[in-house]
Structure formats: C-alpha cells, structure tokens
GROMACS .gro file of C-alpha atoms in nm:
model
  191
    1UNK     CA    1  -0.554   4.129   1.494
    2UNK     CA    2  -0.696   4.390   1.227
    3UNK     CA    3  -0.644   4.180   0.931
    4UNK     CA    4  -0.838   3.861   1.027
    5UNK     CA    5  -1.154   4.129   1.196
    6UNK     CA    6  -1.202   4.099   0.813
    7UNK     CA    7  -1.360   3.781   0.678
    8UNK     CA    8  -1.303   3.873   0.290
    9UNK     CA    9  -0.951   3.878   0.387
   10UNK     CA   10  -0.981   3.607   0.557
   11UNK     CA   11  -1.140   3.411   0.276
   12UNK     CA   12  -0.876   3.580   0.052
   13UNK     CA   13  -0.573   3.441   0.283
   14UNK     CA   14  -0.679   3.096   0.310
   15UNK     CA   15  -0.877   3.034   0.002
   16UNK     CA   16  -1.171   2.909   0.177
   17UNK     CA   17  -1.531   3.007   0.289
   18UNK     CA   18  -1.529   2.676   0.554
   19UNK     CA   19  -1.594   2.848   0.907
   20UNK     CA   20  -1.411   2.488   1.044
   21UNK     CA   21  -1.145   2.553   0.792
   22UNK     CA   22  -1.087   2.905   0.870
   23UNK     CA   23  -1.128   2.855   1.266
   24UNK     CA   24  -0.830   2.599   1.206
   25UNK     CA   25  -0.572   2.845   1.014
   26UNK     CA   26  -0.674   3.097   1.307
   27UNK     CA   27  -0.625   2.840   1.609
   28UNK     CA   28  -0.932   2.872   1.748
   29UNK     CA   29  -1.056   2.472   1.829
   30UNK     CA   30  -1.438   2.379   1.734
   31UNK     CA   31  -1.581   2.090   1.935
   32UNK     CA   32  -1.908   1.932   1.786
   33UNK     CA   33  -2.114   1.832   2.050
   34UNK     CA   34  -2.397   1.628   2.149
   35UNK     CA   35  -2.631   1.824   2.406
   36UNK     CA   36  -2.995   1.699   2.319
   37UNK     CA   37  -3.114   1.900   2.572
   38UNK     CA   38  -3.012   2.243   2.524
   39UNK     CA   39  -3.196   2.494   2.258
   40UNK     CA   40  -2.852   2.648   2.207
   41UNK     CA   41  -2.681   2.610   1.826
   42UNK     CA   42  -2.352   2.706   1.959
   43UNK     CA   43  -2.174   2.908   2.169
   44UNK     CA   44  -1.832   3.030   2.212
   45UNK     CA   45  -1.629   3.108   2.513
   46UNK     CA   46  -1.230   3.138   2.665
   47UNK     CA   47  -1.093   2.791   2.761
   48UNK     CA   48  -0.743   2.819   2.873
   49UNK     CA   49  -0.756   3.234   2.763
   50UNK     CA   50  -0.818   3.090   2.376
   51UNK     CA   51  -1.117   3.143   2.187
   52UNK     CA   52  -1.315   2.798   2.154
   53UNK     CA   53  -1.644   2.742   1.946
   54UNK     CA   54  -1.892   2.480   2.043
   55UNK     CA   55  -2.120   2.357   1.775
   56UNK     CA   56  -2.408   2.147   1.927
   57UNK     CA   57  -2.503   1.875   1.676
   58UNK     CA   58  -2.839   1.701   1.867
   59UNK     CA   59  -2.976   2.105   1.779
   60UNK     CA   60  -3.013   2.023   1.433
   61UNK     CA   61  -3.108   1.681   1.469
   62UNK     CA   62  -3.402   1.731   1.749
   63UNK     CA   63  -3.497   2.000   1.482
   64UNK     CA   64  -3.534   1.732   1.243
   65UNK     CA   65  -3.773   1.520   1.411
   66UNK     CA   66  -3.995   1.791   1.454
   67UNK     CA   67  -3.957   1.860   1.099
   68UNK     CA   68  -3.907   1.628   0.831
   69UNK     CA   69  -3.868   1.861   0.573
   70UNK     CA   70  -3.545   1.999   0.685
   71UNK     CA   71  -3.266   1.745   0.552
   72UNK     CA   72  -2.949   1.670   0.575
   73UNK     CA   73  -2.828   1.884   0.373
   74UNK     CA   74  -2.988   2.150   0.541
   75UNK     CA   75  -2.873   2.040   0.867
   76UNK     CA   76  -2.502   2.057   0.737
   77UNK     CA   77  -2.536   2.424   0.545
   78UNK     CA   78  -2.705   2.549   0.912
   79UNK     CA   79  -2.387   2.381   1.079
   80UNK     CA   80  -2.162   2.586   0.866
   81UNK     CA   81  -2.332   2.904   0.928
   82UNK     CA   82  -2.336   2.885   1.295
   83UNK     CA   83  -2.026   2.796   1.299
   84UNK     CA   84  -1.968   3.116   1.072
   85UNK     CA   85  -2.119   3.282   1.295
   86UNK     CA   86  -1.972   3.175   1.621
   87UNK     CA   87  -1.588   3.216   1.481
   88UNK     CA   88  -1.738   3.586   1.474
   89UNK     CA   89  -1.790   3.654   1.796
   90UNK     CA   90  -1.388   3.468   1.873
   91UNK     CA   91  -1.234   3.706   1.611
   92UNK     CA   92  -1.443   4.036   1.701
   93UNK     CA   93  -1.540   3.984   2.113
   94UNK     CA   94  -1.242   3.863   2.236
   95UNK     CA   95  -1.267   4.116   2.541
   96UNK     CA   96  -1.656   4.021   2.569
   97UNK     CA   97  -1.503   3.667   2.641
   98UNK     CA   98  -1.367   3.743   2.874
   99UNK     CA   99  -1.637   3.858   3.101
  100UNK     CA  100  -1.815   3.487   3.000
  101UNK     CA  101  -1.963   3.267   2.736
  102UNK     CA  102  -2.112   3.453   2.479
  103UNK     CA  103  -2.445   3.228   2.339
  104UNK     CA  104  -2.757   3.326   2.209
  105UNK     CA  105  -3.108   3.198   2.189
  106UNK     CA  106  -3.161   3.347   1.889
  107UNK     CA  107  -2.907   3.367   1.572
  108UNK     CA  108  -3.076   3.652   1.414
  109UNK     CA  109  -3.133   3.866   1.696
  110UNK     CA  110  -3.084   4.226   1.555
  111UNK     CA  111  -3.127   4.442   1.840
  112UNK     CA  112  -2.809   4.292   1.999
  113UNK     CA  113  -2.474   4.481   1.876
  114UNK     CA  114  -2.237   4.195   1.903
  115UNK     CA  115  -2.492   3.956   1.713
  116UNK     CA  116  -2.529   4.170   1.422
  117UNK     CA  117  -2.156   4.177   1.413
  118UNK     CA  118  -2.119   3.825   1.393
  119UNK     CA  119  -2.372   3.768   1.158
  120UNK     CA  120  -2.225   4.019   0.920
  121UNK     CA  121  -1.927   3.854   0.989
  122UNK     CA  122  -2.117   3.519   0.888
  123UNK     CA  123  -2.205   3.649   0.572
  124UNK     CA  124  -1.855   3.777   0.455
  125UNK     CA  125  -1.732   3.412   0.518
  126UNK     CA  126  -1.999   3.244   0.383
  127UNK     CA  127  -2.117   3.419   0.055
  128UNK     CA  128  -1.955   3.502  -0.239
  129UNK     CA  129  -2.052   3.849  -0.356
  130UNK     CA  130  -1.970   3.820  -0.691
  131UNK     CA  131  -2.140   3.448  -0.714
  132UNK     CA  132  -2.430   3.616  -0.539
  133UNK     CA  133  -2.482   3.909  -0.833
  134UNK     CA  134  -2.444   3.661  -1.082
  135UNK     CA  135  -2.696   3.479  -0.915
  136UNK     CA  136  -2.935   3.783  -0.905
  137UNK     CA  137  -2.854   3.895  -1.275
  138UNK     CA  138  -2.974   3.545  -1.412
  139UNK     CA  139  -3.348   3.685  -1.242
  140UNK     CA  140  -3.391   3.399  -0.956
  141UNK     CA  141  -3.518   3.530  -0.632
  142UNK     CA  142  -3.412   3.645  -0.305
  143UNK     CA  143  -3.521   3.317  -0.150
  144UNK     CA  144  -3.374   3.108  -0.481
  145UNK     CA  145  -3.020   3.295  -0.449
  146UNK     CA  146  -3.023   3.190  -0.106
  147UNK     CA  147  -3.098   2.816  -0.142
  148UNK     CA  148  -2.807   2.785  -0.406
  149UNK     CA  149  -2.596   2.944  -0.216
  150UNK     CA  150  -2.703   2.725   0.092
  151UNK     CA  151  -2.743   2.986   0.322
  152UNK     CA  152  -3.026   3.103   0.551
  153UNK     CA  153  -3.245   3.378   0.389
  154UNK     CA  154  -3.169   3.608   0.686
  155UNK     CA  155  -2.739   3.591   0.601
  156UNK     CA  156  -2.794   3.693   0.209
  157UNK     CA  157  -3.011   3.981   0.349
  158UNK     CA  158  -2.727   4.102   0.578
  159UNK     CA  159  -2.442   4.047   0.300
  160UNK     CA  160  -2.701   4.253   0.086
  161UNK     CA  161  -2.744   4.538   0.328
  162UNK     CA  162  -2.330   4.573   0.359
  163UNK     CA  163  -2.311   4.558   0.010
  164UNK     CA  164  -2.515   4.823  -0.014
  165UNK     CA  165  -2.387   5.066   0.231
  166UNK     CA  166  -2.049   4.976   0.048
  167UNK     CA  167  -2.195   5.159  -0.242
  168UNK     CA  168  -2.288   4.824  -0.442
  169UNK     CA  169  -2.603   4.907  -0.712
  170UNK     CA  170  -2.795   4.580  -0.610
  171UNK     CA  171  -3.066   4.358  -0.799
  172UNK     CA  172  -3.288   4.323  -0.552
  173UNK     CA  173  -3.227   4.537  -0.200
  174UNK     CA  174  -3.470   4.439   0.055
  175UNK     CA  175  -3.543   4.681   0.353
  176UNK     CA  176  -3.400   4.646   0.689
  177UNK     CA  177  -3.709   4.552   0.869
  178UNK     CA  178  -3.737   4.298   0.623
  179UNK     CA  179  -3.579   4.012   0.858
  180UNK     CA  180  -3.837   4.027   1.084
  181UNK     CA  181  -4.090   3.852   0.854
  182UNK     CA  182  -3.868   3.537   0.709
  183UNK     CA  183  -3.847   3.226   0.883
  184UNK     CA  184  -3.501   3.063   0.881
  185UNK     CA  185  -3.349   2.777   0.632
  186UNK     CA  186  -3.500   2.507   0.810
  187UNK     CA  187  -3.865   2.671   0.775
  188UNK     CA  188  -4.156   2.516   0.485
  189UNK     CA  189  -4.032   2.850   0.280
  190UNK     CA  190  -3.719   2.676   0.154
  191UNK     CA  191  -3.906   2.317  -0.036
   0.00000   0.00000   0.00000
C-alpha cells in the first residue's frame, strides 16, 4: 500500500492526473450522483470493506443557479478535484473508514488532519509541478497559474507549500495563512 500513498507515483504508474482514471487502475468505484439536496461535494466510505467515492453532481449544478458565472467548465475542473480529493482519503484513511463515512462540509478545512492530507494528496494528482514553474517563470500570477491549470486557488497553494518544504526555490511562495482569505474556483475572483 506504500507506493500508491504517493500520488506522483501514482501519476507516474498510470500516466494520468484523472482522479476517475486513477480511482479505476486502483479499484476503488466512483458513483456520480444526483442528491439536490445535500451541501455535500462528495464523500467516501467502505461498501462491501472497499473504498467507494461518491461524487454528487446536483452540488455543482445548484451552485450554478446561484451563480451564473461559474460554467461548465468550471463545474467539470471542481468535479475532478473533489474527486482528487476524495480518492485521498480511500488511499490514505482506509482505517478511518472503517469507523464511518468520511465527508466534509468544507473542502479546504485546514484545521482537520485527514483533510489536509487529502488535499495535498489532491494537489500531487492534479498539478504538474514542472508545468506549474513554467507557468510562474513566464510572470502570470498566483490566481492566473491556477486558472490554466484549472484548479482551485486553494490546491496550487498547497502543491506550493509541499514544494517548498521539499526544498523547491519557488516564484511566488504565499504564506500559510494565506488560504484563509481566497474564495474557491467557483468565486467572482476567477472571470
């Protein structure tokens, strides 16, 4: 189980930074689901002692009539990233599972151990370090790197802060506590 706690080897193995992709080659079903109703993205739990991730569609799209900025597109990179996210918590909390559902209200909740761990996780399927420099070398933003790499501000900033602590001389570092003042991808910051 060591190898696939790592999502760059992960990414390496299967030549692929798709979450659905990945949570395919690893076994682990996703179910897209239509729960109008709920304010949960996702959530992952045991089903038959096997990881499963449930993505809930109608999340994105209630979002969207509230919000007609946030498109399609932006519905579909958010998709991927929760599911990024969520096939974190089935490779890493496997024996959290199994005391009940793991879901959270909030994605980027940082004072929770096991959701910083998936987001990190998130971020190691989902960006592209060396894409990401180039990015930052060619002098666009933190908020313009993000939007070309279609993911929420909030991932690039965790990718960043590993990076970092790996040693990595960065661009552009932002501080920790920086999270706590950015909005997500489907907020007015990203037209």
């Amino acid at each position: 189980m060591g190898f696939y706690r790592s999502p760059e080897a992960l990414v390496r193995k299967y030549r692929t930074r798709d979450p659905m992709a990945l949570a395919w080659y690893l076994d682990i079903p996703v179910q897209m689901l239509q729960h109008p109703e709920s304010d949960l993205p996702g959530l992952t739990c045991l089903v038959a002692n096997r990881p499963s991730i449930f993505i809930n569609e109608s999340y994105f799209y209630e979002m969207q009539k509230s919000e007609p900025y946030y498109t399609d597109e932006m519905i579909e990179d958010d998709i991927l990233q929760v599911a990024a996210h969520e096939l974190g918590h089935a490779v890493l909390h496997r024996s959290e599972l199994r005391n009940g559902v793991i879901k959270e209200y909030e994605i980027f909740n940082v004072r929770s151990r096991m959701e910083s761990e998936a987001n990190k996780f998130a971020a190691g399927i989902r960006i592209d370090a060396d894409h990401m420099i180039e990015l930052f070398n060619s002098h666009l933003t933190l908020l313009q790197v993000a939007s070309e790499m279609h993911v929420n501000i909030n991932l690039l900033i965790y990718k960043l802060d590993d990076m970092r602590k790996d040693g990595y001389r960065l661009p552009y570092i932002p501080k920790n506590n920086f999270m706590g003042s950015i909005h997500g991808a489907g907020s007015k910051e990203w037209n």
